[in-house]
Amino acid sequence: MAAFRRWKEQRLARADESRKGSVDEAIAELVQLLNGQERFCTTSSCAGRLLLAQAPAPGFNGYEVQKKNCSWLMVTHQLCAKEDVMTALQKATGDTVFKFEPFILHVQCQELQDAQLLHSVAIDSGFRNSGITVGRRGKIMMAVRSTHCLEVPLSHMGQLMVTEEYVDFLVQIANRKMEENMKRIDRFYKCLQLALKSELSMSNSPHGMIQKIHSVYTHRRKRKQDKEPGLCTSSENKEESKTEDDPETTLSFFF
């Protein structure tokens, strides 16, 4: 515990090395809640963003623009308008891709059971691509991730390859994804608060450890059976689990 505490103090004292240089406003309270717990330390995060990325010539790789060395012609953590994208495209000289990247959060955890708690909260909040990794030296990381991304090439060598109407169509789709993304973040924050309060109450009882919140691994094995609801399951999430049977949701791996 002492070693984790020292590492956490050093980590949080370091300067933010992200392009923005600070935590996104939409998840500031969530990050503060996690770091306020002795057993958690956030290492990286993004609330979700819409961006127009341009690859350095001639580094365009098919339909993918890598983050490394690419330039951002437009980026926002809010909803955007077609005009925002069209204005940014006027600055394009290479190959551009319009993207929606959902919320992502990496948290180092003191114990495996702490990571399992976060994992259950993430899954029940709609972040069904979340997973836990344990490094060779025992480093426990929990990644909160989602699958509702969007990535579409728009221009080649500075020339727009689609119509303005199609750009408007993409922006509408991306905005809907961003709205859903914000709902999931809010759900995750509220579910986490509930989980921490519930765990504190149970820890004060003799059988608290036995009655701890069911891990997501048990939750998944019994998904198709009649069972008690998870940590913080809404009717929206139940419906979502029927329609989003994505194979990537099984990512819970250990090294």
Coordinates of N, CA and C in Angstrom, one line a residue:
M1 N 0.8 -1.2 0.0 CA 0.0 0.0 0.0 C 0.9 1.3 0.0
A2 N 1.9 1.2 0.8 CA 2.8 2.4 0.9 C 3.5 2.7 -0.4
A3 N 3.9 1.6 -1.1 CA 4.6 1.8 -2.4 C 3.6 2.3 -3.4
F4 N 2.4 1.9 -3.4 CA 1.4 2.4 -4.4 C 1.1 3.8 -4.1
R5 N 1.0 4.2 -2.8 CA 0.7 5.6 -2.4 C 1.8 6.5 -2.9
R6 N 3.1 6.1 -2.7 CA 4.2 6.9 -3.2 C 4.2 7.1 -4.7
W7 N 4.0 6.0 -5.4 CA 3.9 6.1 -6.8 C 2.8 7.0 -7.3
K8 N 1.6 6.9 -6.7 CA 0.5 7.7 -7.0 C 0.8 9.2 -6.8
E9 N 1.4 9.5 -5.7 CA 1.8 10.9 -5.4 C 2.7 11.5 -6.5
Q10 N 3.7 10.7 -6.9 CA 4.6 11.1 -7.9 C 3.9 11.2 -9.3
R11 N 3.1 10.3 -9.6 CA 2.3 10.3 -10.9 C 1.5 11.6 -11.0
L12 N 0.7 11.9 -9.9 CA -0.2 13.0 -10.0 C 0.5 14.3 -9.9
A13 N 1.7 14.3 -9.5 CA 2.5 15.6 -9.4 C 3.1 15.9 -10.7
R14 N 3.2 15.0 -11.7 CA 3.8 15.2 -13.0 C 2.9 16.1 -13.8
A15 N 3.5 16.8 -14.8 CA 2.7 17.6 -15.7 C 1.9 16.8 -16.7
D16 N 0.8 17.3 -17.1 CA -0.1 16.6 -18.0 C 0.6 16.7 -19.4
E17 N 0.9 15.5 -20.0 CA 1.7 15.5 -21.3 C 0.8 15.4 -22.5
S18 N -0.5 15.5 -22.3 CA -1.5 15.4 -23.4 C -1.4 16.7 -24.3
R19 N -1.9 16.6 -25.5 CA -1.9 17.8 -26.4 C -2.6 19.0 -25.7
K20 N -3.7 18.7 -25.0 CA -4.5 19.7 -24.4 C -3.8 20.2 -23.1
G21 N -3.2 19.4 -22.4 CA -2.4 19.7 -21.2 C -3.3 19.8 -19.9
S22 N -4.5 19.3 -20.0 CA -5.4 19.2 -18.8 C -6.5 18.2 -19.0
V23 N -7.1 17.8 -17.9 CA -8.2 16.9 -18.0 C -9.5 17.6 -18.6
D24 N -10.2 16.8 -19.5 CA -11.4 17.4 -20.1 C -12.4 17.8 -19.1
E25 N -13.0 18.9 -19.3 CA -14.0 19.4 -18.3 C -15.2 18.4 -18.1
A26 N -15.6 17.7 -19.1 CA -16.7 16.8 -19.0 C -16.5 15.6 -18.0
I27 N -15.2 15.3 -17.8 CA -14.8 14.1 -16.9 C -14.0 14.6 -15.7
A28 N -13.9 15.9 -15.5 CA -13.0 16.4 -14.4 C -13.5 15.8 -13.0
E29 N -14.8 15.8 -12.8 CA -15.3 15.3 -11.5 C -15.1 13.8 -11.4
L30 N -15.2 13.1 -12.5 CA -15.0 11.7 -12.4 C -13.6 11.3 -12.1
V31 N -12.6 12.0 -12.7 CA -11.2 11.8 -12.5 C -10.9 12.2 -11.0
Q32 N -11.5 13.3 -10.5 CA -11.3 13.7 -9.2 C -11.8 12.7 -8.2
L33 N -13.0 12.1 -8.5 CA -13.5 11.0 -7.6 C -12.6 9.8 -7.5
L34 N -12.1 9.4 -8.7 CA -11.2 8.2 -8.7 C -9.9 8.5 -7.9
N35 N -9.3 9.6 -8.2 CA -8.0 10.0 -7.6 C -8.2 10.3 -6.1
G36 N -9.4 10.6 -5.7 CA -9.7 10.8 -4.3 C -9.7 9.5 -3.5
Q37 N -9.7 8.4 -4.2 CA -9.7 7.1 -3.5 C -8.2 6.6 -3.5
E38 N -7.8 6.1 -2.3 CA -6.4 5.7 -2.2 C -6.0 4.6 -3.2
R39 N -6.9 3.8 -3.6 CA -6.6 2.6 -4.4 C -6.6 2.8 -5.9
F40 N -7.0 4.0 -6.3 CA -7.1 4.3 -7.8 C -6.1 5.4 -8.1
C41 N -5.6 5.4 -9.4 CA -4.8 6.5 -9.9 C -5.1 6.5 -11.4
T42 N -5.7 7.6 -11.9 CA -5.9 7.7 -13.4 C -4.6 8.1 -14.1
T43 N -4.3 7.4 -15.2 CA -3.0 7.7 -15.9 C -3.2 8.4 -17.2
S44 N -4.4 8.2 -17.8 CA -4.7 8.9 -19.1 C -6.2 8.9 -19.3
S45 N -6.7 9.9 -20.0 CA -8.2 10.0 -20.2 C -8.5 10.9 -21.4
C46 N -9.7 10.7 -21.9 CA -10.3 11.6 -22.9 C -11.8 11.5 -22.9
A47 N -12.5 12.6 -22.8 CA -13.9 12.6 -22.6 C -14.6 12.1 -23.9
G48 N -13.9 12.1 -25.0 CA -14.5 11.8 -26.3 C -14.3 13.0 -27.2
R49 N -14.1 12.9 -28.5 CA -13.9 14.0 -29.3 C -14.3 13.8 -30.8
L50 N -14.6 14.8 -31.5 CA -14.8 14.8 -32.9 C -13.6 15.6 -33.5
L51 N -13.0 15.0 -34.5 CA -11.8 15.6 -35.1 C -11.6 15.3 -36.6
L52 N -10.9 16.2 -37.2 CA -10.5 16.0 -38.6 C -9.0 15.9 -38.6
A53 N -8.5 14.7 -38.9 CA -7.0 14.5 -38.8 C -6.4 14.4 -40.2
Q54 N -5.2 14.9 -40.3 CA -4.5 14.9 -41.6 C -3.2 14.2 -41.5
A55 N -3.0 13.2 -42.3 CA -1.7 12.4 -42.2 C -0.6 13.2 -42.9
P56 N 0.6 13.1 -42.4 CA 1.8 13.7 -43.1 C 2.1 13.0 -44.4
A57 N 2.2 13.7 -45.5 CA 2.5 13.1 -46.8 C 3.9 12.5 -46.7
P58 N 4.1 11.3 -47.3 CA 3.1 10.4 -47.9 C 2.6 9.3 -47.0
G59 N 2.3 9.6 -45.8 CA 2.0 8.6 -44.8 C 0.6 8.1 -44.7
F60 N -0.2 8.3 -45.7 CA -1.5 7.8 -45.6 C -1.5 6.3 -45.8
N61 N -2.1 5.6 -44.8 CA -2.1 4.1 -44.9 C -3.5 3.6 -45.1
G62 N -3.9 3.5 -46.4 CA -5.2 3.0 -46.7 C -6.3 4.0 -46.2
Y63 N -7.1 3.5 -45.3 CA -8.2 4.4 -44.8 C -7.9 4.8 -43.4
E64 N -6.7 4.7 -42.9 CA -6.4 5.0 -41.6 C -5.3 6.1 -41.4
V65 N -5.6 7.0 -40.6 CA -4.6 8.1 -40.2 C -4.1 7.8 -38.8
Q66 N -2.8 7.5 -38.7 CA -2.3 7.2 -37.4 C -2.2 8.5 -36.5
K67 N -2.3 8.3 -35.2 CA -2.3 9.5 -34.3 C -0.9 10.1 -34.4
K68 N 0.2 9.2 -34.4 CA 1.5 9.7 -34.4 C 1.8 10.5 -35.6
N69 N 2.3 11.7 -35.4 CA 2.8 12.6 -36.5 C 1.6 13.2 -37.4
C70 N 0.4 12.9 -37.0 CA -0.7 13.5 -37.8 C -1.0 14.9 -37.2
S71 N -1.7 15.7 -38.0 CA -2.1 17.0 -37.6 C -3.6 17.1 -37.5
W72 N -4.0 17.9 -36.5 CA -5.5 18.0 -36.3 C -5.9 19.3 -36.9
L73 N -6.8 19.2 -38.0 CA -7.3 20.4 -38.6 C -8.5 21.0 -37.8
M74 N -9.1 20.1 -37.1 CA -10.3 20.5 -36.2 C -10.4 19.4 -35.1
V75 N -10.7 19.9 -33.9 CA -11.0 19.0 -32.8 C -11.9 19.7 -31.8
T76 N -12.9 18.9 -31.3 CA -13.8 19.5 -30.3 C -14.3 18.3 -29.4
H77 N -14.5 18.7 -28.2 CA -15.1 17.7 -27.2 C -16.6 17.9 -27.0
Q78 N -17.1 18.7 -27.9 CA -18.6 19.0 -27.9 C -19.2 18.6 -29.2
L79 N -20.5 18.9 -29.4 CA -21.1 18.7 -30.7 C -20.5 19.7 -31.7
C80 N -20.5 19.3 -33.0 CA -20.0 20.2 -34.0 C -21.0 20.4 -35.1
A81 N -20.8 21.3 -36.0 CA -21.7 21.6 -37.1 C -20.9 21.3 -38.4
K82 N -21.7 21.1 -39.5 CA -21.1 20.8 -40.8 C -20.2 21.9 -41.2
E83 N -20.5 23.1 -40.9 CA -19.7 24.3 -41.3 C -18.3 24.2 -40.6
D84 N -18.2 23.6 -39.4 CA -16.9 23.5 -38.7 C -16.0 22.6 -39.5
V85 N -16.6 21.5 -40.0 CA -15.8 20.5 -40.8 C -15.4 21.1 -42.1
M86 N -16.4 21.7 -42.8 CA -16.1 22.3 -44.1 C -15.0 23.3 -44.1
T87 N -15.0 24.2 -43.0 CA -14.0 25.2 -42.8 C -12.6 24.5 -42.6
A88 N -12.6 23.5 -41.8 CA -11.3 22.8 -41.6 C -10.8 22.1 -42.8
L89 N -11.7 21.6 -43.6 CA -11.3 20.9 -44.9 C -10.6 21.9 -45.9
Q90 N -10.9 23.2 -45.8 CA -10.3 24.1 -46.6 C -8.8 24.3 -46.4
K91 N -8.4 23.8 -45.2 CA -7.0 23.9 -44.8 C -6.2 22.6 -45.2
A92 N -6.9 21.6 -45.7 CA -6.3 20.3 -46.0 C -5.5 20.4 -47.2
T93 N -4.3 19.8 -47.1 CA -3.4 19.7 -48.2 C -3.0 18.2 -48.5
G94 N -3.4 17.3 -47.6 CA -3.1 15.9 -47.7 C -4.4 15.1 -47.6
D95 N -4.3 13.9 -47.0 CA -5.4 13.0 -46.8 C -6.0 13.1 -45.4
T96 N -7.3 13.4 -45.4 CA -7.9 13.6 -44.1 C -9.0 12.6 -43.8
V97 N -9.2 12.4 -42.5 CA -10.2 11.5 -42.0 C -11.0 12.2 -40.9
F98 N -12.3 12.0 -41.0 CA -13.2 12.6 -39.9 C -13.4 11.5 -38.9
K99 N -13.2 11.8 -37.6 CA -13.4 10.8 -36.6 C -14.2 11.2 -35.5
F100 N -14.9 10.2 -34.9 CA -15.4 10.3 -33.5 C -14.7 9.3 -32.7
E101 N -14.1 9.7 -31.6 CA -13.4 8.8 -30.7 C -14.1 9.0 -29.3
P102 N -14.7 7.8 -28.8 CA -15.4 7.9 -27.6 C -14.5 8.0 -26.3
F103 N -15.2 8.2 -25.2 CA -14.5 8.3 -23.9 C -13.6 7.1 -23.7
I104 N -12.4 7.4 -23.1 CA -11.5 6.4 -22.7 C -10.8 6.8 -21.4
L105 N -10.6 5.9 -20.6 CA -10.0 6.2 -19.3 C -9.1 5.0 -18.8
H106 N -7.9 5.3 -18.4 CA -7.0 4.2 -17.9 C -6.7 4.5 -16.4
V107 N -6.9 3.5 -15.6 CA -6.8 3.7 -14.2 C -5.9 2.5 -13.6
Q108 N -4.8 2.9 -12.9 CA -4.0 1.9 -12.2 C -4.7 1.6 -10.9
C109 N -4.8 0.4 -10.6 CA -5.5 -0.1 -9.3 C -4.5 -0.7 -8.4
Q110 N -4.8 -0.6 -7.1 CA -3.9 -1.1 -6.1 C -4.0 -2.7 -6.0
E111 N -5.3 -3.2 -6.1 CA -5.5 -4.6 -6.0 C -6.4 -5.0 -7.1
L112 N -6.4 -6.3 -7.4 CA -7.2 -6.8 -8.5 C -8.7 -6.6 -8.3
Q113 N -9.1 -6.8 -7.0 CA -10.5 -6.6 -6.7 C -11.0 -5.2 -6.9
D114 N -10.1 -4.2 -6.8 CA -10.4 -2.8 -7.1 C -10.7 -2.6 -8.6
A115 N -9.8 -3.3 -9.4 CA -10.0 -3.2 -10.9 C -11.3 -3.9 -11.3
Q116 N -11.7 -5.0 -10.6 CA -12.9 -5.7 -10.9 C -14.1 -4.9 -10.6
L117 N -14.0 -4.1 -9.5 CA -15.1 -3.2 -9.2 C -15.3 -2.2 -10.3
L118 N -14.3 -1.5 -10.8 CA -14.4 -0.6 -11.8 C -14.9 -1.2 -13.1
H119 N -14.4 -2.5 -13.4 CA -14.8 -3.2 -14.6 C -16.3 -3.4 -14.6
S120 N -16.9 -3.8 -13.4 CA -18.3 -4.0 -13.3 C -19.1 -2.7 -13.6
V121 N -18.6 -1.7 -13.0 CA -19.3 -0.4 -13.2 C -19.2 0.1 -14.6
A122 N -18.1 -0.1 -15.3 CA -17.9 0.2 -16.7 C -18.9 -0.5 -17.6
I123 N -18.9 -1.9 -17.4 CA -19.8 -2.7 -18.2 C -21.2 -2.3 -18.1
D124 N -21.6 -2.1 -16.8 CA -23.0 -1.8 -16.6 C -23.4 -0.4 -17.0
S125 N -22.4 0.4 -17.3 CA -22.7 1.8 -17.7 C -22.7 1.9 -19.2
G126 N -22.4 0.8 -19.9 CA -22.4 0.8 -21.4 C -21.0 0.8 -22.1
F127 N -19.9 0.8 -21.3 CA -18.6 0.7 -21.8 C -18.2 -0.8 -21.9
R128 N -18.7 -1.4 -22.9 CA -18.6 -2.9 -23.0 C -17.3 -3.4 -23.6
N129 N -16.4 -2.5 -24.0 CA -15.1 -3.0 -24.5 C -14.0 -2.8 -23.4
S130 N -14.4 -2.6 -22.2 CA -13.5 -2.4 -21.1 C -12.8 -3.7 -20.7
G131 N -11.6 -3.5 -20.1 CA -10.8 -4.7 -19.8 C -9.7 -4.4 -18.7
I132 N -9.2 -5.5 -18.2 CA -8.2 -5.4 -17.1 C -6.9 -6.1 -17.6
T133 N -5.8 -5.5 -17.4 CA -4.5 -6.2 -17.7 C -3.7 -6.2 -16.4
V134 N -2.9 -7.2 -16.2 CA -2.0 -7.4 -15.1 C -0.6 -7.6 -15.7
G135 N 0.3 -6.7 -15.5 CA 1.7 -6.8 -16.0 C 2.5 -7.8 -15.3
R136 N 3.6 -8.1 -15.8 CA 4.5 -9.1 -15.3 C 5.0 -8.8 -13.8
R137 N 5.1 -7.5 -13.6 CA 5.5 -7.0 -12.2 C 4.3 -6.8 -11.3
G138 N 3.1 -7.2 -11.8 CA 1.9 -7.0 -10.9 C 1.2 -5.7 -11.1
K139 N 1.6 -4.9 -12.1 CA 0.9 -3.6 -12.3 C -0.5 -3.9 -12.9
I140 N -1.5 -3.4 -12.2 CA -2.9 -3.7 -12.5 C -3.5 -2.5 -13.2
M141 N -3.9 -2.6 -14.4 CA -4.5 -1.5 -15.2 C -5.9 -1.8 -15.6
M142 N -6.8 -0.9 -15.4 CA -8.2 -1.0 -15.9 C -8.5 0.0 -17.0
A143 N -8.9 -0.4 -18.1 CA -9.2 0.5 -19.2 C -10.7 0.5 -19.5
V144 N -11.3 1.7 -19.4 CA -12.7 1.9 -19.7 C -12.8 2.4 -21.2
R145 N -13.5 1.5 -22.0 CA -13.5 1.8 -23.4 C -14.9 1.4 -24.0
S146 N -15.2 2.0 -25.1 CA -16.4 1.7 -25.8 C -16.1 1.3 -27.3
T147 N -17.2 0.9 -28.0 CA -17.0 0.4 -29.3 C -17.6 1.3 -30.4
H148 N -18.3 2.4 -30.0 CA -19.1 3.2 -30.9 C -18.3 4.3 -31.5
C149 N -17.3 3.9 -32.3 CA -16.4 4.8 -32.9 C -16.9 5.2 -34.3
L150 N -16.2 6.2 -35.0 CA -16.5 6.5 -36.3 C -15.3 7.0 -37.0
E151 N -15.0 6.5 -38.2 CA -13.7 7.0 -38.9 C -14.0 6.9 -40.4
V152 N -14.0 8.0 -41.0 CA -14.4 8.1 -42.5 C -13.4 9.0 -43.2
P153 N -12.7 8.5 -44.3 CA -11.9 9.4 -45.1 C -12.7 10.4 -45.9
L154 N -12.2 11.7 -45.9 CA -13.0 12.7 -46.6 C -12.3 13.3 -47.8
S155 N -10.9 13.4 -47.7 CA -10.2 14.1 -48.8 C -8.9 13.3 -49.1
H156 N -8.4 13.5 -50.3 CA -7.2 12.9 -50.8 C -6.3 13.9 -51.4
M157 N -5.1 14.1 -50.9 CA -4.2 15.2 -51.4 C -4.9 16.5 -51.5
G158 N -5.7 16.8 -50.5 CA -6.4 18.1 -50.4 C -7.7 18.2 -51.1
Q159 N -8.0 17.2 -51.9 CA -9.2 17.3 -52.7 C -10.4 16.5 -52.0
L160 N -11.5 17.2 -51.8 CA -12.6 16.6 -51.1 C -13.2 15.5 -52.0
M161 N -13.4 14.3 -51.4 CA -13.8 13.1 -52.2 C -15.3 12.8 -52.0
V162 N -16.0 13.6 -51.2 CA -17.4 13.3 -51.0 C -18.2 14.6 -51.1
T163 N -19.5 14.6 -51.1 CA -20.3 15.8 -51.3 C -20.5 16.5 -49.9
E164 N -20.9 17.7 -50.0 CA -21.1 18.5 -48.8 C -22.3 17.9 -48.0
E165 N -23.3 17.3 -48.8 CA -24.4 16.7 -48.1 C -24.0 15.5 -47.3
Y166 N -23.0 14.7 -47.8 CA -22.5 13.6 -47.1 C -21.8 14.0 -45.9
V167 N -21.0 15.1 -45.9 CA -20.4 15.6 -44.7 C -21.4 15.9 -43.7
D168 N -22.5 16.6 -44.1 CA -23.6 16.9 -43.2 C -24.1 15.6 -42.5
F169 N -24.3 14.6 -43.3 CA -24.8 13.3 -42.8 C -23.9 12.7 -41.8
L170 N -22.6 12.7 -42.1 CA -21.6 12.2 -41.1 C -21.6 13.0 -39.8
V171 N -21.7 14.3 -39.9 CA -21.7 15.1 -38.7 C -22.9 14.8 -37.8
Q172 N -24.1 14.6 -38.4 CA -25.3 14.2 -37.7 C -25.0 12.9 -36.9
I173 N -24.5 11.9 -37.6 CA -24.2 10.6 -37.0 C -23.2 10.8 -35.8
A174 N -22.1 11.5 -36.1 CA -21.1 11.8 -35.1 C -21.7 12.5 -33.8
N175 N -22.5 13.4 -34.1 CA -23.1 14.2 -32.9 C -24.0 13.2 -32.1
R176 N -24.7 12.3 -32.8 CA -25.6 11.4 -32.0 C -24.7 10.5 -31.2
K177 N -23.6 10.1 -31.7 CA -22.6 9.2 -31.0 C -22.0 10.0 -29.8
M178 N -21.7 11.3 -30.0 CA -21.2 12.1 -28.9 C -22.3 12.2 -27.8
E179 N -23.5 12.4 -28.1 CA -24.6 12.6 -27.1 C -24.7 11.3 -26.3
E180 N -24.7 10.1 -27.0 CA -24.7 8.9 -26.3 C -23.5 8.7 -25.4
N181 N -22.3 9.1 -25.9 CA -21.1 9.0 -25.1 C -21.2 9.8 -23.8
M182 N -21.8 11.0 -23.9 CA -22.0 11.8 -22.7 C -22.9 11.2 -21.7
K183 N -24.0 10.5 -22.2 CA -24.9 9.8 -21.3 C -24.2 8.7 -20.6
R184 N -23.3 8.0 -21.3 CA -22.6 6.9 -20.7 C -21.6 7.3 -19.6
I185 N -21.0 8.5 -19.9 CA -20.1 9.0 -18.9 C -20.8 9.4 -17.6
D186 N -22.0 10.0 -17.8 CA -22.8 10.4 -16.6 C -23.2 9.2 -15.9
R187 N -23.6 8.1 -16.6 CA -24.1 6.9 -16.0 C -22.9 6.3 -15.2
F188 N -21.7 6.3 -15.8 CA -20.5 5.7 -15.2 C -20.2 6.4 -13.9
Y189 N -20.3 7.7 -13.9 CA -20.0 8.5 -12.7 C -21.0 8.2 -11.6
K190 N -22.3 8.2 -11.9 CA -23.3 7.9 -10.9 C -23.2 6.5 -10.4
C191 N -22.9 5.5 -11.3 CA -22.8 4.1 -10.9 C -21.6 3.9 -10.0
L192 N -20.5 4.6 -10.3 CA -19.3 4.5 -9.5 C -19.5 5.1 -8.1
Q193 N -20.2 6.2 -8.0 CA -20.6 6.8 -6.7 C -21.4 5.8 -5.9
L194 N -22.3 5.1 -6.5 CA -23.2 4.1 -5.8 C -22.4 2.9 -5.4
A195 N -21.5 2.5 -6.3 CA -20.7 1.3 -5.9 C -19.7 1.5 -4.7
L196 N -19.1 2.7 -4.7 CA -18.2 3.0 -3.6 C -19.0 3.2 -2.3
K197 N -20.2 3.7 -2.3 CA -21.0 3.9 -1.1 C -21.5 2.5 -0.7
S198 N -21.9 1.6 -1.6 CA -22.4 0.3 -1.3 C -21.2 -0.5 -0.7
E199 N -20.1 -0.4 -1.3 CA -18.9 -1.2 -0.8 C -18.5 -0.7 0.6
L200 N -18.6 0.6 0.9 CA -18.3 1.1 2.2 C -19.3 0.5 3.3
S201 N -20.5 0.5 2.9 CA -21.6 -0.1 3.8 C -21.3 -1.5 4.1
M202 N -21.0 -2.3 3.0 CA -20.8 -3.7 3.2 C -19.5 -4.0 3.9
S203 N -18.5 -3.2 3.8 CA -17.3 -3.4 4.5 C -17.4 -3.3 6.0
N204 N -18.5 -2.7 6.4 CA -18.7 -2.5 7.9 C -19.5 -3.7 8.5
S205 N -19.9 -4.6 7.6 CA -20.7 -5.8 8.1 C -19.7 -7.0 8.1
P206 N -20.0 -8.0 9.0 CA -19.1 -9.1 9.1 C -18.9 -9.9 7.8
H207 N -20.0 -9.9 7.0 CA -19.9 -10.7 5.8 C -19.7 -9.8 4.6
G208 N -19.1 -8.6 4.8 CA -18.9 -7.6 3.7 C -18.1 -8.1 2.6
M209 N -17.0 -8.8 2.8 CA -16.2 -9.2 1.8 C -16.9 -10.3 0.9
I210 N -17.6 -11.1 1.5 CA -18.3 -12.2 0.8 C -19.4 -11.6 -0.1
Q211 N -20.1 -10.6 0.4 CA -21.2 -10.0 -0.3 C -20.8 -8.9 -1.2
K212 N -19.5 -8.7 -1.5 CA -19.0 -7.6 -2.4 C -19.7 -7.8 -3.8
I213 N -19.7 -6.7 -4.4 CA -20.4 -6.6 -5.8 C -19.9 -7.7 -6.7
H214 N -20.9 -8.4 -7.4 CA -20.5 -9.5 -8.3 C -19.6 -9.0 -9.4
S215 N -18.6 -9.7 -9.6 CA -17.6 -9.3 -10.7 C -18.3 -9.5 -12.1
V216 N -17.8 -8.8 -13.1 CA -18.4 -8.8 -14.4 C -18.2 -10.2 -15.1
Y217 N -17.2 -11.0 -14.6 CA -17.0 -12.3 -15.2 C -18.2 -13.2 -14.9
T218 N -18.6 -13.2 -13.7 CA -19.8 -13.9 -13.3 C -21.0 -13.4 -14.0
H219 N -21.1 -12.0 -14.1 CA -22.2 -11.3 -14.8 C -22.3 -11.8 -16.2
R220 N -21.2 -12.0 -16.9 CA -21.2 -12.4 -18.3 C -21.6 -13.8 -18.5
R221 N -21.1 -14.7 -17.6 CA -21.5 -16.1 -17.7 C -23.0 -16.3 -17.6
K222 N -23.6 -15.5 -16.8 CA -25.0 -15.6 -16.6 C -25.9 -14.6 -17.3
R223 N -25.3 -14.0 -18.3 CA -26.0 -12.9 -19.1 C -27.3 -13.4 -19.6
K224 N -27.4 -14.6 -20.2 CA -28.6 -15.1 -20.8 C -29.5 -15.8 -19.9
Q225 N -29.2 -15.8 -18.6 CA -30.0 -16.5 -17.6 C -30.8 -15.4 -16.8
D226 N -31.8 -15.8 -16.1 CA -32.5 -14.9 -15.2 C -31.6 -14.7 -14.0
K227 N -31.4 -13.4 -13.7 CA -30.4 -13.1 -12.7 C -30.8 -11.7 -12.1
E228 N -30.2 -11.4 -11.0 CA -30.3 -10.1 -10.4 C -29.6 -9.1 -11.2
P229 N -30.1 -7.8 -11.3 CA -29.5 -6.8 -12.1 C -28.1 -6.5 -11.6
G230 N -27.2 -6.0 -12.4 CA -25.8 -5.7 -12.0 C -25.8 -4.5 -11.1
L231 N -24.6 -4.0 -11.0 CA -24.3 -2.9 -10.1 C -25.2 -1.7 -10.3
C232 N -25.4 -1.3 -11.6 CA -26.1 -0.1 -11.9 C -26.7 -0.2 -13.3
T233 N -27.6 -1.1 -13.5 CA -28.1 -1.4 -14.8 C -29.4 -0.7 -15.1
S234 N -29.5 0.0 -16.2 CA -30.7 0.7 -16.6 C -31.4 -0.1 -17.7
S235 N -32.6 0.2 -17.9 CA -33.4 -0.4 -19.0 C -32.7 -0.2 -20.3
E236 N -32.1 1.0 -20.5 CA -31.4 1.3 -21.7 C -30.3 0.4 -22.0
N237 N -29.5 0.1 -20.9 CA -28.4 -0.8 -21.0 C -28.8 -2.3 -21.3
K238 N -30.0 -2.7 -20.7 CA -30.5 -4.0 -21.0 C -30.8 -4.2 -22.5
E239 N -31.4 -3.1 -23.0 CA -31.8 -3.2 -24.4 C -30.6 -3.2 -25.3
E240 N -29.6 -2.4 -24.9 CA -28.3 -2.3 -25.6 C -27.6 -3.6 -25.7
S241 N -27.6 -4.4 -24.6 CA -26.9 -5.6 -24.6 C -27.5 -6.6 -25.5
K242 N -28.8 -6.4 -25.9 CA -29.4 -7.3 -26.9 C -28.9 -7.0 -28.3
T243 N -28.6 -5.7 -28.6 CA -28.4 -5.3 -29.9 C -26.9 -5.1 -30.2
E244 N -26.0 -5.0 -29.2 CA -24.6 -4.7 -29.4 C -23.8 -6.0 -29.0
D245 N -24.0 -7.1 -29.7 CA -23.3 -8.3 -29.3 C -21.9 -8.3 -30.0
D246 N -21.1 -7.4 -29.7 CA -19.8 -7.2 -30.3 C -18.8 -8.1 -29.7
P247 N -18.0 -8.9 -30.5 CA -17.0 -9.9 -30.0 C -16.0 -9.2 -29.2
E248 N -15.7 -7.9 -29.4 CA -14.7 -7.2 -28.7 C -15.0 -7.0 -27.2
T249 N -16.3 -7.2 -26.8 CA -16.7 -7.0 -25.5 C -16.1 -8.0 -24.5
T250 N -15.5 -9.1 -25.0 CA -15.0 -10.1 -24.2 C -13.5 -9.8 -23.7
L251 N -13.1 -8.6 -24.0 CA -11.7 -8.2 -23.7 C -11.5 -8.0 -22.2
S252 N -11.1 -9.1 -21.5 CA -10.7 -9.0 -20.1 C -9.5 -10.0 -20.0
F253 N -8.3 -9.4 -20.1 CA -7.2 -10.3 -20.3 C -6.1 -10.1 -19.3
F254 N -5.3 -11.1 -19.1 CA -4.2 -11.0 -18.1 C -2.9 -11.4 -18.7
F255 N -1.9 -10.8 -18.3 CA -0.5 -11.1 -18.8 C 0.2 -11.8 -17.6

